[in-house]
Amino acid sequence: MDITHLTIDGDTPGIAWRLPVLHFTGSKPDAPKIYIQAALHAGELPGTALAHFLCERLRQAEAEGTVLSDIIVVPHANPIGAAQSHFGEMQGRFDLGTRTNFNRDFPLISARDRHLLLENLERYPAADRLKRQLIHMALGADLVIDLHCDDESLQYAYIDEAFWPEAADLAAALNMDAVLLSDGESSAFEEAVSFAWKYEVPGEKKAHLSGKLSVTVELRGTRDVYPEMAKRDAEGLWRFLAARGAVRDDHVSLPSFAGPAVPLDNVEMIRAPQAGTVLFLRNIGERVNEGDRLATIITAPGMPDGTIDVHAPQAGLIVTRVSDRLVRRRGDLMKVACDRPSTAARKPGTLED
Ligand SMILES: [Zn+2]
């Protein structure tokens, strides 16, 4: 394992971040190149824990001579976000200076212009320099895995339809509970990588990207950071790497993915009709029927008629749930993966800002 560091100079004097990048060199030049990063949203640590144990496994493989692919791992991709704190609470999702989500505003370029990402870097603010260097590394790979997590959540992934169903092996290897098929319409890291490949020949969009993968994995919830869980997840990602010929492990055979894979349009974003104290009646992982009560919101505590109920608009699987119990009007309560498209209007792109 070789370690290099990206140095990101701060936007004010006296500050610089130093980001470790771990490299494993493969023995097979035509094996797919791998890029794995975690905690782009700096407080989302299940992926960092996974990466820790995966690197342990990869070092062992290196000693045994079974690493076939060049593999880059960035176990904690966002030192800028990790350093942000506001009144004692870590703020790892948005850049406090610009209010920009650390997983948006990645440059949408053609892969053939990859080299331009690092040109005149000094013209960009620190967060953009970080983004340009991360996506530059990713575009040097064939299989790109961006490890995130949700709030309270099952394990699921956002996978562009251009990679499906080929990517079902990743879902099977990690034993995901669901896959959300996205339409590639945002500037999130994973979608900017796909965009660069789709438009490798500018003006000629490729609908299917065989042999490539760029995916956002939501490794359950923010608090799901435990040693045994992270080891199992690392073992899962190892199985995927073996299945794709990035490492040699003759003991790996993957089952087919049995979970639901639904388009983003089929995700019901359950929102709070009014503000209040939410009492959840159903949990993640449960299947609900149309009309089931999902939660009661106490809108006027202590008053007669002080509650309202929230019902399931259609049958589906509860994939995520908010962890805050004080909810604002129109605040997200749950994501429910359903068989049919939601009738609620969705703007193209990501489900959340
Ligand atoms: Zn995230």
mmCIF file of C-alpha atoms and ligand atoms in Angstrom:
data_model
loop_
_atom_site.group_PDB
_atom_site.id
_atom_site.type_symbol
_atom_site.label_atom_id
_atom_site.label_comp_id
_atom_site.label_asym_id
_atom_site.label_seq_id
_atom_site.Cartn_x
_atom_site.Cartn_y
_atom_site.Cartn_z
ATOM 1 C CA MET A 1 0.000 0.000 0.000
ATOM 2 C CA ASP A 2 1.381 3.371 -0.992
ATOM 3 C CA ILE A 3 0.151 6.530 0.659
ATOM 4 C CA THR A 4 0.072 9.897 -1.059
ATOM 5 C CA HIS A 5 -1.449 13.110 0.223
ATOM 6 C CA LEU A 6 -3.540 15.762 -1.462
ATOM 7 C CA THR A 7 -2.809 19.154 -0.018
ATOM 8 C CA ILE A 8 -5.701 21.604 -0.152
ATOM 9 C CA ASP A 9 -4.715 25.114 0.794
ATOM 10 C CA GLY A 10 -7.394 26.980 2.711
ATOM 11 C CA ASP A 11 -9.065 30.156 1.502
ATOM 12 C CA THR A 12 -7.631 32.103 4.410
ATOM 13 C CA PRO A 13 -4.002 32.403 5.441
ATOM 14 C CA GLY A 14 -2.421 29.708 7.572
ATOM 15 C CA ILE A 15 -4.769 26.831 6.704
ATOM 16 C CA ALA A 16 -4.124 23.707 4.664
ATOM 17 C CA TRP A 17 -5.769 20.286 4.685
ATOM 18 C CA ARG A 18 -3.813 17.125 4.048
ATOM 19 C CA LEU A 19 -5.864 14.261 2.655
ATOM 20 C CA PRO A 20 -4.417 10.714 2.629
ATOM 21 C CA VAL A 21 -4.982 8.666 -0.539
ATOM 22 C CA LEU A 22 -4.214 4.934 -0.345
ATOM 23 C CA HIS A 23 -2.985 3.115 -3.456
ATOM 24 C CA PHE A 24 -2.782 -0.590 -4.186
ATOM 25 C CA THR A 25 -1.001 -1.600 -7.359
ATOM 26 C CA GLY A 26 -2.494 -4.482 -9.334
ATOM 27 C CA SER A 27 -0.595 -7.156 -11.195
ATOM 28 C CA LYS A 28 -2.966 -7.356 -14.173
ATOM 29 C CA PRO A 29 -2.842 -4.315 -16.448
ATOM 30 C CA ASP A 30 -6.208 -4.985 -18.116
ATOM 31 C CA ALA A 31 -8.110 -5.499 -14.831
ATOM 32 C CA PRO A 32 -10.688 -2.747 -14.145
ATOM 33 C CA LYS A 33 -9.310 0.161 -12.154
ATOM 34 C CA ILE A 34 -11.097 0.836 -8.872
ATOM 35 C CA TYR A 35 -11.803 4.056 -6.975
ATOM 36 C CA ILE A 36 -13.496 3.939 -3.562
ATOM 37 C CA GLN A 37 -14.165 6.960 -1.381
ATOM 38 C CA ALA A 38 -16.064 7.447 1.864
ATOM 39 C CA ALA A 39 -17.431 10.333 3.922
ATOM 40 C CA LEU A 40 -17.702 12.963 1.210
ATOM 41 C CA HIS A 41 -20.436 14.132 3.568
ATOM 42 C CA ALA A 42 -17.899 14.331 6.320
ATOM 43 C CA GLY A 43 -20.013 12.971 9.175
ATOM 44 C CA GLU A 44 -21.149 9.841 7.294
ATOM 45 C CA LEU A 45 -18.784 7.288 8.749
ATOM 46 C CA PRO A 46 -20.078 3.762 8.015
ATOM 47 C CA GLY A 47 -18.062 3.881 4.775
ATOM 48 C CA THR A 48 -14.940 5.081 6.549
ATOM 49 C CA ALA A 49 -15.183 2.104 8.899
ATOM 50 C CA LEU A 50 -15.742 -0.209 5.913
ATOM 51 C CA ALA A 51 -12.716 1.283 4.130
ATOM 52 C CA HIS A 52 -10.567 0.733 7.208
ATOM 53 C CA PHE A 53 -11.246 -3.010 7.215
ATOM 54 C CA LEU A 54 -11.180 -3.294 3.427
ATOM 55 C CA CYS A 55 -7.674 -1.819 3.366
ATOM 56 C CA GLU A 56 -6.612 -4.369 5.966
ATOM 57 C CA ARG A 57 -7.891 -7.120 3.650
ATOM 58 C CA LEU A 58 -6.218 -5.521 0.630
ATOM 59 C CA ARG A 59 -2.851 -5.310 2.403
ATOM 60 C CA GLN A 60 -3.145 -9.007 3.156
ATOM 61 C CA ALA A 61 -3.999 -9.645 -0.507
ATOM 62 C CA GLU A 62 -1.057 -7.533 -1.558
ATOM 63 C CA ALA A 63 1.228 -9.760 0.517
ATOM 64 C CA GLU A 64 -0.334 -12.832 -1.115
ATOM 65 C CA GLY A 65 -0.032 -11.354 -4.608
ATOM 66 C CA THR A 66 -3.787 -11.455 -5.288
ATOM 67 C CA VAL A 67 -4.442 -7.770 -6.027
ATOM 68 C CA LEU A 68 -5.120 -7.658 -9.767
ATOM 69 C CA SER A 69 -6.434 -4.079 -10.226
ATOM 70 C CA ASP A 70 -5.008 -0.726 -9.379
ATOM 71 C CA ILE A 71 -7.180 0.332 -6.445
ATOM 72 C CA ILE A 72 -7.415 3.769 -4.873
ATOM 73 C CA VAL A 73 -9.139 4.184 -1.510
ATOM 74 C CA VAL A 74 -9.888 7.558 0.078
ATOM 75 C CA PRO A 75 -11.280 6.538 3.483
ATOM 76 C CA HIS A 76 -12.316 10.031 4.528
ATOM 77 C CA ALA A 77 -12.727 12.217 1.474
ATOM 78 C CA ASN A 78 -13.681 15.510 3.101
ATOM 79 C CA PRO A 79 -11.283 17.066 5.605
ATOM 80 C CA ILE A 80 -12.858 20.479 4.994
ATOM 81 C CA GLY A 81 -16.285 19.316 6.147
ATOM 82 C CA ALA A 82 -14.827 17.277 8.986
ATOM 83 C CA ALA A 83 -13.334 20.445 10.459
ATOM 84 C CA GLN A 84 -16.623 22.378 10.377
ATOM 85 C CA SER A 85 -18.535 22.761 13.581
ATOM 86 C CA HIS A 86 -21.360 25.117 14.466
ATOM 87 C CA PHE A 87 -22.260 25.575 18.125
ATOM 88 C CA GLY A 88 -20.759 22.202 18.941
ATOM 89 C CA GLU A 89 -22.443 20.276 16.124
ATOM 90 C CA MET A 90 -20.451 18.896 13.274
ATOM 91 C CA GLN A 91 -21.533 20.226 9.868
ATOM 92 C CA GLY A 92 -20.322 17.799 7.256
ATOM 93 C CA ARG A 93 -22.965 18.062 4.525
ATOM 94 C CA PHE A 94 -22.799 21.697 3.418
ATOM 95 C CA ASP A 95 -19.836 24.010 3.038
ATOM 96 C CA LEU A 96 -20.608 26.607 5.696
ATOM 97 C CA GLY A 97 -19.053 29.389 3.649
ATOM 98 C CA THR A 98 -21.171 28.913 0.517
ATOM 99 C CA ARG A 99 -24.074 26.729 1.730
ATOM 100 C CA THR A 100 -23.166 24.320 -1.072
ATOM 101 C CA ASN A 101 -23.688 20.616 -0.523
ATOM 102 C CA PHE A 102 -20.304 18.867 -0.600
ATOM 103 C CA ASN A 103 -21.909 16.276 -2.893
ATOM 104 C CA ARG A 104 -23.225 18.738 -5.490
ATOM 105 C CA ASP A 105 -21.637 21.104 -7.978
ATOM 106 C CA PHE A 106 -19.122 18.604 -9.293
ATOM 107 C CA PRO A 107 -18.049 19.764 -12.741
ATOM 108 C CA LEU A 108 -20.016 18.166 -15.589
ATOM 109 C CA ILE A 109 -17.387 17.524 -18.238
ATOM 110 C CA SER A 110 -16.558 14.905 -20.854
ATOM 111 C CA ALA A 111 -14.082 12.241 -19.729
ATOM 112 C CA ARG A 112 -11.816 13.338 -22.563
ATOM 113 C CA ASP A 113 -11.404 16.691 -20.765
ATOM 114 C CA ARG A 114 -10.328 15.042 -17.512
ATOM 115 C CA HIS A 115 -6.931 16.757 -17.575
ATOM 116 C CA LEU A 116 -8.641 20.167 -17.507
ATOM 117 C CA LEU A 117 -9.905 19.454 -13.979
ATOM 118 C CA LEU A 118 -6.490 20.155 -12.533
ATOM 119 C CA GLU A 119 -5.683 23.174 -14.696
ATOM 120 C CA ASN A 120 -5.482 26.523 -12.908
ATOM 121 C CA LEU A 121 -6.640 24.922 -9.670
ATOM 122 C CA GLU A 122 -5.566 27.984 -7.721
ATOM 123 C CA ARG A 123 -8.472 29.886 -9.274
ATOM 124 C CA TYR A 124 -10.986 27.823 -7.316
ATOM 125 C CA PRO A 125 -12.009 27.963 -3.645
ATOM 126 C CA ALA A 126 -10.826 25.120 -1.409
ATOM 127 C CA ALA A 127 -14.047 23.056 -1.565
ATOM 128 C CA ASP A 128 -14.013 23.158 -5.381
ATOM 129 C CA ARG A 129 -10.314 22.229 -5.489
ATOM 130 C CA LEU A 130 -11.136 19.234 -3.323
ATOM 131 C CA LYS A 131 -14.021 18.253 -5.636
ATOM 132 C CA ARG A 132 -11.940 18.622 -8.794
ATOM 133 C CA GLN A 133 -9.134 16.462 -7.402
ATOM 134 C CA LEU A 134 -11.525 13.762 -6.161
ATOM 135 C CA ILE A 135 -13.364 13.477 -9.461
ATOM 136 C CA HIS A 136 -10.068 13.589 -11.360
ATOM 137 C CA MET A 137 -8.969 10.468 -9.469
ATOM 138 C CA ALA A 138 -12.347 8.797 -10.003
ATOM 139 C CA LEU A 139 -12.286 9.396 -13.767
ATOM 140 C CA GLY A 140 -9.018 7.476 -13.930
ATOM 141 C CA ALA A 141 -10.929 4.385 -12.749
ATOM 142 C CA ASP A 142 -13.554 2.090 -14.288
ATOM 143 C CA LEU A 143 -15.494 1.209 -11.145
ATOM 144 C CA VAL A 144 -16.242 4.082 -8.778
ATOM 145 C CA ILE A 145 -17.892 3.591 -5.398
ATOM 146 C CA ASP A 146 -18.923 6.561 -3.281
ATOM 147 C CA LEU A 147 -19.849 5.470 0.245
ATOM 148 C CA HIS A 148 -22.444 7.557 2.063
ATOM 149 C CA CYS A 149 -25.174 6.900 4.600
ATOM 150 C CA ASP A 150 -28.678 8.166 5.227
ATOM 151 C CA ASP A 151 -30.299 9.233 8.506
ATOM 152 C CA GLU A 152 -32.038 6.122 9.919
ATOM 153 C CA SER A 153 -31.822 3.746 6.998
ATOM 154 C CA LEU A 154 -31.662 0.358 5.377
ATOM 155 C CA GLN A 155 -28.695 -0.282 3.148
ATOM 156 C CA TYR A 156 -29.451 0.859 -0.405
ATOM 157 C CA ALA A 157 -27.765 2.471 -3.390
ATOM 158 C CA TYR A 158 -28.446 5.031 -6.065
ATOM 159 C CA ILE A 159 -27.476 3.408 -9.342
ATOM 160 C CA ASP A 160 -27.776 5.080 -12.729
ATOM 161 C CA GLU A 161 -29.870 3.060 -15.178
ATOM 162 C CA ALA A 162 -26.844 3.085 -17.508
ATOM 163 C CA PHE A 163 -25.203 0.518 -15.186
ATOM 164 C CA TRP A 164 -28.239 -1.652 -14.541
ATOM 165 C CA PRO A 165 -28.711 -4.627 -14.318
ATOM 166 C CA GLU A 166 -24.937 -5.231 -14.578
ATOM 167 C CA ALA A 167 -24.468 -3.582 -11.159
ATOM 168 C CA ALA A 168 -26.784 -6.056 -9.457
ATOM 169 C CA ASP A 169 -23.593 -7.906 -8.451
ATOM 170 C CA LEU A 170 -22.660 -5.004 -6.139
ATOM 171 C CA ALA A 171 -26.142 -5.038 -4.603
ATOM 172 C CA ALA A 172 -25.852 -8.795 -4.064
ATOM 173 C CA ALA A 173 -22.288 -8.624 -2.714
ATOM 174 C CA LEU A 174 -23.183 -5.971 -0.144
ATOM 175 C CA ASN A 175 -26.545 -7.607 0.578
ATOM 176 C CA MET A 176 -28.440 -4.382 -0.068
ATOM 177 C CA ASP A 177 -32.077 -4.079 0.917
ATOM 178 C CA ALA A 178 -33.025 -1.970 -2.108
ATOM 179 C CA VAL A 179 -31.671 -0.236 -5.184
ATOM 180 C CA LEU A 180 -32.970 3.124 -6.395
ATOM 181 C CA LEU A 181 -32.418 3.529 -10.126
ATOM 182 C CA SER A 182 -31.513 7.128 -10.841
ATOM 183 C CA ASP A 183 -31.791 9.109 -14.014
ATOM 184 C CA GLY A 184 -28.414 10.831 -13.936
ATOM 185 C CA GLU A 185 -29.683 14.378 -13.678
ATOM 186 C CA SER A 186 -27.597 16.072 -11.017
ATOM 187 C CA SER A 187 -24.118 17.324 -10.217
ATOM 188 C CA ALA A 188 -23.604 14.811 -7.396
ATOM 189 C CA PHE A 189 -20.203 13.086 -7.491
ATOM 190 C CA GLU A 190 -21.515 9.741 -8.747
ATOM 191 C CA GLU A 191 -23.629 11.362 -11.461
ATOM 192 C CA ALA A 192 -20.854 13.711 -12.581
ATOM 193 C CA VAL A 193 -18.627 10.657 -13.081
ATOM 194 C CA SER A 194 -21.366 8.934 -15.121
ATOM 195 C CA PHE A 195 -21.930 12.129 -17.077
ATOM 196 C CA ALA A 196 -18.252 12.281 -18.076
ATOM 197 C CA TRP A 197 -18.436 8.716 -19.419
ATOM 198 C CA LYS A 198 -21.794 9.152 -21.145
ATOM 199 C CA TYR A 199 -20.470 12.191 -22.999
ATOM 200 C CA GLU A 200 -16.968 10.873 -23.630
ATOM 201 C CA VAL A 201 -17.731 11.735 -27.246
ATOM 202 C CA PRO A 202 -19.354 15.154 -26.795
ATOM 203 C CA GLY A 203 -22.839 15.315 -28.265
ATOM 204 C CA GLU A 204 -23.141 11.510 -28.494
ATOM 205 C CA LYS A 205 -24.737 10.325 -25.283
ATOM 206 C CA LYS A 206 -24.099 6.688 -24.408
ATOM 207 C CA ALA A 207 -27.196 5.155 -22.829
ATOM 208 C CA HIS A 208 -25.404 2.114 -21.477
ATOM 209 C CA LEU A 209 -21.957 1.978 -19.892
ATOM 210 C CA SER A 210 -20.828 -1.626 -19.917
ATOM 211 C CA GLY A 211 -17.798 -2.476 -17.778
ATOM 212 C CA LYS A 212 -18.121 0.802 -15.870
ATOM 213 C CA LEU A 213 -19.809 1.662 -12.603
ATOM 214 C CA SER A 214 -20.344 4.835 -10.621
ATOM 215 C CA VAL A 215 -22.574 4.422 -7.622
ATOM 216 C CA THR A 216 -23.617 6.076 -4.374
ATOM 217 C CA VAL A 217 -23.994 3.450 -1.672
ATOM 218 C CA GLU A 218 -26.038 4.467 1.364
ATOM 219 C CA LEU A 219 -24.575 2.248 4.082
ATOM 220 C CA ARG A 220 -27.594 2.413 6.392
ATOM 221 C CA GLY A 221 -27.870 5.236 8.957
ATOM 222 C CA THR A 222 -25.474 7.777 10.417
ATOM 223 C CA ARG A 223 -25.185 5.888 13.682
ATOM 224 C CA ASP A 224 -24.700 2.465 12.107
ATOM 225 C CA VAL A 225 -20.969 2.430 12.772
ATOM 226 C CA TYR A 226 -20.016 -0.818 14.500
ATOM 227 C CA PRO A 227 -16.996 -3.078 14.160
ATOM 228 C CA GLU A 228 -18.776 -6.291 13.123
ATOM 229 C CA MET A 229 -21.066 -4.439 10.709
ATOM 230 C CA ALA A 230 -18.123 -2.638 9.099
ATOM 231 C CA LYS A 231 -16.176 -5.900 8.777
ATOM 232 C CA ARG A 232 -19.155 -7.582 7.099
ATOM 233 C CA ASP A 233 -19.537 -4.637 4.739
ATOM 234 C CA ALA A 234 -15.817 -4.720 3.909
ATOM 235 C CA GLU A 235 -16.135 -8.435 3.215
ATOM 236 C CA GLY A 236 -19.096 -7.641 0.937
ATOM 237 C CA LEU A 237 -17.141 -5.083 -1.057
ATOM 238 C CA TRP A 238 -14.256 -7.545 -1.252
ATOM 239 C CA ARG A 239 -16.662 -10.085 -2.824
ATOM 240 C CA PHE A 240 -17.673 -7.492 -5.399
ATOM 241 C CA LEU A 241 -14.019 -6.768 -6.186
ATOM 242 C CA ALA A 242 -13.413 -10.497 -6.610
ATOM 243 C CA ALA A 243 -16.469 -10.900 -8.845
ATOM 244 C CA ARG A 244 -15.253 -8.074 -11.094
ATOM 245 C CA GLY A 245 -11.722 -9.480 -11.294
ATOM 246 C CA ALA A 246 -10.079 -6.739 -9.235
ATOM 247 C CA VAL A 247 -8.757 -9.225 -6.662
ATOM 248 C CA ARG A 248 -8.332 -12.984 -6.931
ATOM 249 C CA ASP A 249 -10.474 -15.041 -4.568
ATOM 250 C CA ASP A 250 -11.687 -18.352 -5.929
ATOM 251 C CA HIS A 251 -14.058 -18.867 -2.988
ATOM 252 C CA VAL A 252 -16.367 -16.042 -3.983
ATOM 253 C CA SER A 253 -19.615 -16.752 -5.763
ATOM 254 C CA LEU A 254 -22.390 -14.208 -5.616
ATOM 255 C CA PRO A 255 -26.093 -14.951 -5.306
ATOM 256 C CA SER A 256 -28.405 -12.973 -7.570
ATOM 257 C CA PHE A 257 -29.826 -9.771 -6.104
ATOM 258 C CA ALA A 258 -33.297 -10.465 -4.756
ATOM 259 C CA GLY A 259 -34.197 -7.030 -3.396
ATOM 260 C CA PRO A 260 -36.352 -4.390 -5.056
ATOM 261 C CA ALA A 261 -34.801 -2.128 -7.705
ATOM 262 C CA VAL A 262 -37.133 0.770 -8.368
ATOM 263 C CA PRO A 263 -36.840 4.040 -10.309
ATOM 264 C CA LEU A 264 -36.550 7.232 -8.255
ATOM 265 C CA ASP A 265 -40.040 8.149 -9.463
ATOM 266 C CA ASN A 266 -41.350 5.232 -7.396
ATOM 267 C CA VAL A 267 -39.990 6.642 -4.154
ATOM 268 C CA GLU A 268 -42.664 8.259 -2.029
ATOM 269 C CA MET A 269 -41.068 11.087 -0.062
ATOM 270 C CA ILE A 270 -43.296 11.211 2.999
ATOM 271 C CA ARG A 271 -43.370 14.776 4.311
ATOM 272 C CA ALA A 272 -44.776 16.340 7.433
ATOM 273 C CA PRO A 273 -48.005 18.216 6.584
ATOM 274 C CA GLN A 274 -47.481 20.362 9.684
ATOM 275 C CA ALA A 275 -44.787 20.985 12.238
ATOM 276 C CA GLY A 276 -44.684 19.130 15.514
ATOM 277 C CA THR A 277 -43.439 16.186 17.525
ATOM 278 C CA VAL A 278 -43.378 13.083 15.373
ATOM 279 C CA LEU A 279 -44.410 9.742 16.830
ATOM 280 C CA PHE A 280 -43.388 7.080 14.351
ATOM 281 C CA LEU A 281 -45.700 4.085 14.152
ATOM 282 C CA ARG A 282 -43.667 2.173 11.555
ATOM 283 C CA ASN A 283 -39.980 1.473 11.235
ATOM 284 C CA ILE A 284 -37.435 1.104 8.429
ATOM 285 C CA GLY A 285 -37.476 -2.321 6.828
ATOM 286 C CA GLU A 286 -41.250 -2.714 7.207
ATOM 287 C CA ARG A 287 -43.542 -3.174 4.236
ATOM 288 C CA VAL A 288 -46.640 -1.039 4.455
ATOM 289 C CA ASN A 289 -49.948 -1.043 2.624
ATOM 290 C CA GLU A 290 -51.753 1.847 1.039
ATOM 291 C CA GLY A 291 -53.464 3.903 3.718
ATOM 292 C CA ASP A 292 -51.445 2.504 6.645
ATOM 293 C CA ARG A 293 -50.715 4.993 9.392
ATOM 294 C CA LEU A 294 -46.991 5.771 9.319
ATOM 295 C CA ALA A 295 -46.760 8.426 12.000
ATOM 296 C CA THR A 296 -48.740 10.723 14.228
ATOM 297 C CA ILE A 297 -47.584 14.305 14.582
ATOM 298 C CA ILE A 298 -48.433 16.157 17.782
ATOM 299 C CA THR A 299 -49.076 19.606 16.365
ATOM 300 C CA ALA A 300 -50.656 21.152 19.454
ATOM 301 C CA PRO A 301 -49.394 19.296 22.555
ATOM 302 C CA GLY A 302 -51.974 18.864 25.289
ATOM 303 C CA MET A 303 -54.836 20.221 23.185
ATOM 304 C CA PRO A 304 -57.911 18.300 22.083
ATOM 305 C CA ASP A 305 -57.519 17.442 18.378
ATOM 306 C CA GLY A 306 -53.819 18.245 18.785
ATOM 307 C CA THR A 307 -52.557 15.533 16.429
ATOM 308 C CA ILE A 308 -52.602 14.648 12.765
ATOM 309 C CA ASP A 309 -51.840 11.309 11.143
ATOM 310 C CA VAL A 310 -49.619 10.629 8.171
ATOM 311 C CA HIS A 311 -50.645 7.735 5.889
ATOM 312 C CA ALA A 312 -48.879 5.691 3.218
ATOM 313 C CA PRO A 313 -49.958 6.913 -0.237
ATOM 314 C CA GLN A 314 -49.309 3.420 -1.662
ATOM 315 C CA ALA A 315 -47.811 0.089 -0.643
ATOM 316 C CA GLY A 316 -44.057 -0.158 -0.348
ATOM 317 C CA LEU A 317 -40.909 -0.736 1.701
ATOM 318 C CA ILE A 318 -39.831 1.881 4.279
ATOM 319 C CA VAL A 319 -36.201 2.537 3.340
ATOM 320 C CA THR A 320 -35.340 5.563 5.464
ATOM 321 C CA ARG A 321 -36.691 7.582 8.367
ATOM 322 C CA VAL A 322 -35.669 10.946 9.776
ATOM 323 C CA SER A 323 -33.932 10.830 13.161
ATOM 324 C CA ASP A 324 -35.130 14.243 14.369
ATOM 325 C CA ARG A 325 -38.356 14.075 16.330
ATOM 326 C CA LEU A 326 -39.238 17.746 15.975
ATOM 327 C CA VAL A 327 -40.300 18.121 12.363
ATOM 328 C CA ARG A 328 -40.952 21.235 10.343
ATOM 329 C CA ARG A 329 -43.799 21.673 7.903
ATOM 330 C CA ARG A 330 -42.880 19.829 4.666
ATOM 331 C CA GLY A 331 -39.868 18.256 6.376
ATOM 332 C CA ASP A 332 -38.936 14.773 5.112
ATOM 333 C CA LEU A 333 -40.170 11.944 7.324
ATOM 334 C CA MET A 334 -39.538 8.794 5.289
ATOM 335 C CA LYS A 335 -38.601 7.386 1.907
ATOM 336 C CA VAL A 336 -40.821 4.506 0.847
ATOM 337 C CA ALA A 337 -39.816 2.432 -2.201
ATOM 338 C CA CYS A 338 -42.980 1.503 -4.078
ATOM 339 C CA ASP A 339 -44.069 -0.560 -7.049
ATOM 340 C CA ARG A 340 -45.719 2.311 -8.871
ATOM 341 C CA PRO A 341 -44.581 5.877 -9.630
ATOM 342 C CA SER A 342 -45.499 8.456 -7.025
ATOM 343 C CA THR A 343 -48.152 10.944 -8.045
ATOM 344 C CA ALA A 344 -46.220 13.700 -6.255
ATOM 345 C CA ALA A 345 -44.219 15.878 -8.654
ATOM 346 C CA ARG A 346 -40.458 15.321 -8.466
ATOM 347 C CA LYS A 347 -37.918 17.634 -9.988
ATOM 348 C CA PRO A 348 -35.270 15.745 -11.966
ATOM 349 C CA GLY A 349 -32.125 14.784 -10.095
ATOM 350 C CA THR A 350 -31.559 13.865 -6.484
ATOM 351 C CA LEU A 351 -34.347 13.237 -3.969
ATOM 352 C CA GLU A 352 -32.894 15.630 -1.414
ATOM 353 C CA ASP A 353 -30.895 18.874 -1.490
HETATM 354 ZN ZN ZN B 1 -24.065 11.566 1.924
#
